[in-house]
Coordinates of C-alpha atoms in Angstrom, one line a residue:
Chain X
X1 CA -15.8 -13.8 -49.3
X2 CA -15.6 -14.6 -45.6
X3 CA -18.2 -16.9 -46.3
X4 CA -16.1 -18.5 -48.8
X5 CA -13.8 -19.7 -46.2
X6 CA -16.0 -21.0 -44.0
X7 CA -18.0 -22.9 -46.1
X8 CA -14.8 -24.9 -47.5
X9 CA -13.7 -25.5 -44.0
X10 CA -16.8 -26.4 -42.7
X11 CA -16.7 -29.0 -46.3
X12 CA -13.5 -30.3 -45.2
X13 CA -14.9 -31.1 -41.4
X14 CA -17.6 -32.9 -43.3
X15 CA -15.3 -35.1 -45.1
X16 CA -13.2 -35.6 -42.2
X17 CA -16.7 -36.9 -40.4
X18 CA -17.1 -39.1 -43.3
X19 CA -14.1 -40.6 -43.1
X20 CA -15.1 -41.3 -39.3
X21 CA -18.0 -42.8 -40.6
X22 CA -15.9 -45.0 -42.5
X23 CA -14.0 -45.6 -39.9
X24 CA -16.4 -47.2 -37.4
X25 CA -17.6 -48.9 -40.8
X26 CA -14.5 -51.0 -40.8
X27 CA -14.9 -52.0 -37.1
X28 CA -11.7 -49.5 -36.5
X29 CA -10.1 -49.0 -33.0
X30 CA -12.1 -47.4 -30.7
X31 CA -9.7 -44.8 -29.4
X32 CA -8.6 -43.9 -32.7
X33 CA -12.0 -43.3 -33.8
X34 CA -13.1 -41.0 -30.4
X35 CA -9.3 -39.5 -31.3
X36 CA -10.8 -38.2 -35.0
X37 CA -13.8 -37.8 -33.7
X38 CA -12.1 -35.2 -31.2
X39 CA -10.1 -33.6 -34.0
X40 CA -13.4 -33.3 -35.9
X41 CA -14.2 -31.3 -31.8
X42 CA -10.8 -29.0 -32.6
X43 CA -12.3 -28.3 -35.9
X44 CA -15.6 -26.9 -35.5
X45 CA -14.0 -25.2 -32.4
X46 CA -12.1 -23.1 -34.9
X47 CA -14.7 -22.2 -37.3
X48 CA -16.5 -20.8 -34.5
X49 CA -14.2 -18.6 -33.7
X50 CA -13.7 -17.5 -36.6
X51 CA -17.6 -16.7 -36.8
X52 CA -17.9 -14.8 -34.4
X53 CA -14.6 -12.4 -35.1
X54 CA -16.5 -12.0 -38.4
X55 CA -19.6 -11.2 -36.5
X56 CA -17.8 -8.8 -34.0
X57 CA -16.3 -7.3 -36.8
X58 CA -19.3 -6.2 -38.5
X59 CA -22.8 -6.9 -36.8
X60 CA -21.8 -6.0 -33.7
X61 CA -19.9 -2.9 -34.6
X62 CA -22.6 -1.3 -36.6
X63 CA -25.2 -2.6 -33.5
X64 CA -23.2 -0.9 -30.7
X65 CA -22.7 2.5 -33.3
X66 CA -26.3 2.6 -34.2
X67 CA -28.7 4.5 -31.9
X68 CA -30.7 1.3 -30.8
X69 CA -30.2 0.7 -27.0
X70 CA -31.9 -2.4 -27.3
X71 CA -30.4 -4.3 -30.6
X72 CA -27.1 -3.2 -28.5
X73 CA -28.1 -5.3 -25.6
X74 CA -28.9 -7.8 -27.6
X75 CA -26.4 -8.5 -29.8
X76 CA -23.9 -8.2 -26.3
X77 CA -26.4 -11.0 -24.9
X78 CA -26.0 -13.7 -27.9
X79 CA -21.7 -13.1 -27.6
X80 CA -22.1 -13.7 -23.9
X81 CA -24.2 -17.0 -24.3
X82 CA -21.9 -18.3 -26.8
X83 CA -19.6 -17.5 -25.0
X84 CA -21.3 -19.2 -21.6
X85 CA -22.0 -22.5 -24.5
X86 CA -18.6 -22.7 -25.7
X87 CA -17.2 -23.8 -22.2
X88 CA -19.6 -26.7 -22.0
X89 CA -19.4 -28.4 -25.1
Chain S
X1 CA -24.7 -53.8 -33.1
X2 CA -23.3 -51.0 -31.5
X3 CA -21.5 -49.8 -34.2
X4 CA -24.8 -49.6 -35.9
X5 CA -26.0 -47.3 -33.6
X6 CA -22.8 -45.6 -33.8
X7 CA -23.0 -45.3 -37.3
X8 CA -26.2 -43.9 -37.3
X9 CA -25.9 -41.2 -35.0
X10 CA -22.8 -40.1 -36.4
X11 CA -24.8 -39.6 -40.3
X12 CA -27.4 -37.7 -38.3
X13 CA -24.7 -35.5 -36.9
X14 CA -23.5 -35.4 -40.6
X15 CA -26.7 -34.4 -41.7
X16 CA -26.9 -31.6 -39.2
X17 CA -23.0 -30.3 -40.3
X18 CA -24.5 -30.1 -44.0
X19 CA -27.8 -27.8 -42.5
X20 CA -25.0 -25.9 -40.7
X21 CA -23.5 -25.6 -44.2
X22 CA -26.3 -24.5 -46.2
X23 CA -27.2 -22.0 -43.8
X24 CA -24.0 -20.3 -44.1
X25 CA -24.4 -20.5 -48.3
X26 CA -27.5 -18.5 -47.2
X27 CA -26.2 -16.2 -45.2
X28 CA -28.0 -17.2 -42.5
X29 CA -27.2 -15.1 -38.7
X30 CA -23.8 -15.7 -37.3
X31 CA -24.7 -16.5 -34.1
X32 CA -27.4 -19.0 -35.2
X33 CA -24.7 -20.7 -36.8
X34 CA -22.4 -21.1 -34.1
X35 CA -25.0 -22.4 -32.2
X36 CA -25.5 -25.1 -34.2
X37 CA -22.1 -25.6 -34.6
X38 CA -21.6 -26.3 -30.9
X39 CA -25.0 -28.4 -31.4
X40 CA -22.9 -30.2 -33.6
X41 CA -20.2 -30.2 -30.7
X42 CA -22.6 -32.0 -28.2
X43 CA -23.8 -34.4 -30.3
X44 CA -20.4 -35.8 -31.1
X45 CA -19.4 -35.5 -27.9
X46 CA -22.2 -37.9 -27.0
X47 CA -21.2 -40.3 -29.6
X48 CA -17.7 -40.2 -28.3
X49 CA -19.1 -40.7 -24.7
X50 CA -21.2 -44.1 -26.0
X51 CA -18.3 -45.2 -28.0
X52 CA -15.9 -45.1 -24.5
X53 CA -18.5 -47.2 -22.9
X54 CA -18.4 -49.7 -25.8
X55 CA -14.9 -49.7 -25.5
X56 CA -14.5 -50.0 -21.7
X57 CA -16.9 -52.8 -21.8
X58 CA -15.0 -55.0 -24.3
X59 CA -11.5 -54.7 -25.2
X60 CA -10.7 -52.4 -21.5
X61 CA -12.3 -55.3 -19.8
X62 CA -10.3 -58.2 -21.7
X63 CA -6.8 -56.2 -21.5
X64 CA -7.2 -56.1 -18.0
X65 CA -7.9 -59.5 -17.4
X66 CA -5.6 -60.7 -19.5
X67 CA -1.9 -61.2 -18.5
X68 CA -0.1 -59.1 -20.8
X69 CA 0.7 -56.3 -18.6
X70 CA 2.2 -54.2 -20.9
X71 CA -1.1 -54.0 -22.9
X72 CA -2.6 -53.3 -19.9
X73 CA -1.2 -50.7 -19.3
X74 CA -1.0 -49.5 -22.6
X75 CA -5.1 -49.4 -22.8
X76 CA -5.5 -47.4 -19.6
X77 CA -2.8 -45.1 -20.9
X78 CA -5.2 -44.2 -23.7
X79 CA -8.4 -43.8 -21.5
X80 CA -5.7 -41.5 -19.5
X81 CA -5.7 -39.4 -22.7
X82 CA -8.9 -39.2 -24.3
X83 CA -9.9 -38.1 -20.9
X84 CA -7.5 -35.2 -21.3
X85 CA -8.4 -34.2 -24.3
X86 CA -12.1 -34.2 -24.1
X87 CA -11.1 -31.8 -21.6
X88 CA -9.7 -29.6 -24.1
X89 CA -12.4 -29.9 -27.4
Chain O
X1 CA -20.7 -3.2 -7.5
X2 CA -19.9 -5.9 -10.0
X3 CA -16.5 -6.8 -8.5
X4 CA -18.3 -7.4 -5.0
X5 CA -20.3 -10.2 -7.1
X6 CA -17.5 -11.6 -9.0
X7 CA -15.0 -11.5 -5.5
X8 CA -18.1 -13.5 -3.5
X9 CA -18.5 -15.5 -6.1
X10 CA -14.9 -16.5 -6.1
X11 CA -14.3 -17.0 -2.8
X12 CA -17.1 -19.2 -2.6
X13 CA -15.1 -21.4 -5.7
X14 CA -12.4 -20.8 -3.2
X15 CA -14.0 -21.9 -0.1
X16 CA -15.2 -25.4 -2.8
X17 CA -11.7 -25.9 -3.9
X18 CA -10.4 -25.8 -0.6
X19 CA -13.2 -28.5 0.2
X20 CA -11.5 -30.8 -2.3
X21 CA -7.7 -30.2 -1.1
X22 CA -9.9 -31.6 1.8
X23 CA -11.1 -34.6 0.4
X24 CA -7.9 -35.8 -1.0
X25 CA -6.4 -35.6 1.8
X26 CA -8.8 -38.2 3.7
X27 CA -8.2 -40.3 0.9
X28 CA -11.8 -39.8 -0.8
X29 CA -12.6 -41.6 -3.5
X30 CA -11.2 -40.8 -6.5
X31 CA -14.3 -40.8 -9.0
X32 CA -15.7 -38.4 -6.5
X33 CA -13.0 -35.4 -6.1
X34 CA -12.9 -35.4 -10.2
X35 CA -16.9 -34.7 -9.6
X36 CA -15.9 -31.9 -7.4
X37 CA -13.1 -30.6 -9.5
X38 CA -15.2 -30.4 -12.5
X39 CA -18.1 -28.9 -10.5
X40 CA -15.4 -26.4 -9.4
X41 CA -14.6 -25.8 -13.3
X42 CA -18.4 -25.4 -14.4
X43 CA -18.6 -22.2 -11.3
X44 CA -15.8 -21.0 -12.5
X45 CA -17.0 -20.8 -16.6
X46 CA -20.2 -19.0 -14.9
X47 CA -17.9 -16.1 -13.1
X48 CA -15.9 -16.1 -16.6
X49 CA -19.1 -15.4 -18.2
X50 CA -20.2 -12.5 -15.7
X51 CA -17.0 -11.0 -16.1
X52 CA -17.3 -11.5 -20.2
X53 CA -21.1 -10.0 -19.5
X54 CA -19.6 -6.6 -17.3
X55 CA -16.7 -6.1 -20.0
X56 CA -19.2 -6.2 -22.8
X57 CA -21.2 -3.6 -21.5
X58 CA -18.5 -1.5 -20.9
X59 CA -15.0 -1.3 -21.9
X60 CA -16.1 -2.6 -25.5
X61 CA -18.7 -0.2 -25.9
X62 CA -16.5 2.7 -24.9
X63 CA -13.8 1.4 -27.3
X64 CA -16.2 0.9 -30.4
X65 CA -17.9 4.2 -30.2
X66 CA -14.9 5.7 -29.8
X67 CA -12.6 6.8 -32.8
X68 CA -9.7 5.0 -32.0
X69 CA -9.7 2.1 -34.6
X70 CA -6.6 0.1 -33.7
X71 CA -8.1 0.3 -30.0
X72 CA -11.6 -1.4 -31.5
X73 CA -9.7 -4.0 -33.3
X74 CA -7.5 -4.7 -30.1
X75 CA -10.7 -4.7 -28.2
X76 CA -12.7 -7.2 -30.7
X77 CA -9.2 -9.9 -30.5
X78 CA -9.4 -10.4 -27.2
X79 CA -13.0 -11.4 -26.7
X80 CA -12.2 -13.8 -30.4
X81 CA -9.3 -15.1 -27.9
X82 CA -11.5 -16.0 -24.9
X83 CA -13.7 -17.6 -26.8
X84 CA -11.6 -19.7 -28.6
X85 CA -9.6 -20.8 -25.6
X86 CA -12.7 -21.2 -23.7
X87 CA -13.4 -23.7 -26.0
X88 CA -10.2 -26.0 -24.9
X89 CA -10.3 -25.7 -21.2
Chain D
X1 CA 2.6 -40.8 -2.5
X2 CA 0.1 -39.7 -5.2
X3 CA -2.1 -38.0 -2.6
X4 CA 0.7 -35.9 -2.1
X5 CA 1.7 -34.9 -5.5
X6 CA -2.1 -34.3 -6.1
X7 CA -2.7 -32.0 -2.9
X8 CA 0.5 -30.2 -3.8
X9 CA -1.1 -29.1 -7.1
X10 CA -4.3 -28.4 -5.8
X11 CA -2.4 -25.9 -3.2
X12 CA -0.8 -24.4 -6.1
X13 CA -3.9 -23.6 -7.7
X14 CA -5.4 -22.5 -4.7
X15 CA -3.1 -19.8 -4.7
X16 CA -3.6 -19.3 -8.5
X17 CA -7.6 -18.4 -7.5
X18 CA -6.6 -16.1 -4.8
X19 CA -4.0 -14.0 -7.0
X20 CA -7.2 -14.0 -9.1
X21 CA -9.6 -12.7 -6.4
X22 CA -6.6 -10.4 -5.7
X23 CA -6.4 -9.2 -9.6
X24 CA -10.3 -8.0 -9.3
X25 CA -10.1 -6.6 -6.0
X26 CA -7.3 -4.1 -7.4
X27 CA -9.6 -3.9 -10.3
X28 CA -7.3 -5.4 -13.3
X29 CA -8.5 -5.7 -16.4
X30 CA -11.4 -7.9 -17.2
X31 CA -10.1 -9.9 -20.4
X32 CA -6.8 -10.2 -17.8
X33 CA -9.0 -11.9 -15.0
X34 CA -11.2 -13.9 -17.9
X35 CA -7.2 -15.3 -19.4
X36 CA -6.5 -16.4 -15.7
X37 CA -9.3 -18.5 -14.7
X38 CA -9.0 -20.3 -17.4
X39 CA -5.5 -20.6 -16.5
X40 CA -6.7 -22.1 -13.1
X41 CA -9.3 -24.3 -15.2
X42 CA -6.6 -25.6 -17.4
X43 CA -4.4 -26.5 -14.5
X44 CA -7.3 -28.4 -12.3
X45 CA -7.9 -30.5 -15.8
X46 CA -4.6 -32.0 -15.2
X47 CA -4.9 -32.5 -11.9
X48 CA -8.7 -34.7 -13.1
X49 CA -6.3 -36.7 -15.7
X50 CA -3.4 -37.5 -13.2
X51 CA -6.6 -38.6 -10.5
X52 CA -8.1 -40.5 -13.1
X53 CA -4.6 -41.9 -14.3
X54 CA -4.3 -43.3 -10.7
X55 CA -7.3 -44.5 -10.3
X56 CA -7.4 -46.5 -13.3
X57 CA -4.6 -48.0 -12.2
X58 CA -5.5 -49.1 -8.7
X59 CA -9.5 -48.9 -8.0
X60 CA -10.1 -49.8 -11.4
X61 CA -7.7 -52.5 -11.9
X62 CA -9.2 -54.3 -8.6
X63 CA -12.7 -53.9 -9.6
X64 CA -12.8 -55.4 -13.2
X65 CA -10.1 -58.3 -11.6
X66 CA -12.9 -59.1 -8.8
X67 CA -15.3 -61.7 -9.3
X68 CA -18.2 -59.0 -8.9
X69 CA -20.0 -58.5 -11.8
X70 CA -22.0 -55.6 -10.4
X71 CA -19.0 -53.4 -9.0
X72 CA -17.0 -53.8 -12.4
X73 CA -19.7 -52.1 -14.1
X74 CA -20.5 -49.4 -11.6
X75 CA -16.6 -48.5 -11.6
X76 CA -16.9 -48.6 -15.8
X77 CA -20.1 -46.3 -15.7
X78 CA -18.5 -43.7 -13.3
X79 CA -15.7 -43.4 -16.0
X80 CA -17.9 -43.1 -18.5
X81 CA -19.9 -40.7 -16.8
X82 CA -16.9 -38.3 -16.1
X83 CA -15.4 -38.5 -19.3
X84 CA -19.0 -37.2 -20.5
X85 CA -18.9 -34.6 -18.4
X86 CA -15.3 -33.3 -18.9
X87 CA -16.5 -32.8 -22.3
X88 CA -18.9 -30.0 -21.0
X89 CA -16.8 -28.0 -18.4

């Protein structure tokens, strides 16, 4: 179900790209085109974020409730390297 | 040309968003998928980045030797605020 | 123990954004303080992250083993809302 | 003038970071301390935009004006180049 939702927004970023596609097809302005193509940014941005609260919401629940010291670490590691990514791109 | 090369990149970064797609229809990780989400993120970044050059090197370059202030001004304004917002995406 | 990193760490930041007050004020060049200001924003991502890491391994693991569920879910939000507005600045 | 305004806002984040350092010193919450440095890395983005804003409109200006070939494009590659990077910090 969660799924669901993230597959059609992640459809709908891909026809937005396409439509940037189309875009630089036409010989559009360049600004409007980095504008979209920073909207398409905004986006993605979002659908991360969503991710991960479903992530941190299950996986990483049942991880830091299960008796594996070292899954625990791990799955703690991945959200703080996302985390770390998310700032630089 | 350039917007050959632009257009290209951009479909590979297309191609990449559908992967990102499929993987969610298989239920792939959540955390490999929002790390190729921000691989997505990069990449357009990068073709934003080349675009700004193209741009800067044409019409940036012919607006500001040209003697329409206004326009000018009106093309620096927008460098102004793609800068700004690339700080934000 | 962790706060004694995270304070050095800052006042270093400190000591570097004190550098560029600096700059600006003998007229650098432009192009170079926004180098410095941006290297000034990548140190300070990397003490967010440290901070992100120590919280992680601590107040959300005391909260998710714990049986207070609206605590958990209160818990879980506010690393979604770092992430996503780590994202935008 | 614009030295001014842009060392007055510097100061003001200056003391931003130090309430910060002061917040983990008394030992506030994490997720508090994480919300205010990217606070402080929101603010120093807009200090990047008004420095660039100036610059284009002076250095910039001058540069692709000139009659040097070699110094317009060094002046269009730095903006490029920190346009590129604002996109990763």
């Amino acid at each position: 179900m969660e799924n669901e939702t993230t597959i059609r927004r992640l459809k709908t970023i891909e026809g937005h790209l396409r439509g940037v596609i189309r875009m630089v097809e036409e010989d559009a302005y360049c600004i409007d085109v980095i504008r979209q193509i920073q909207a398409v940014d905004a986006a993605l941005n979002k659908v991360s974020t969503q991710i991960l609260e479903n992530h941190l919401n299950s996986c990483v629940i049942t991880a830091i409730q299960g008796n594996d010291k070292k899954e625990r670490q791990r799955v703690l590691k991945e959200i703080t390297e996302v985390f770390e990514m998310s700032a630089k791109v």
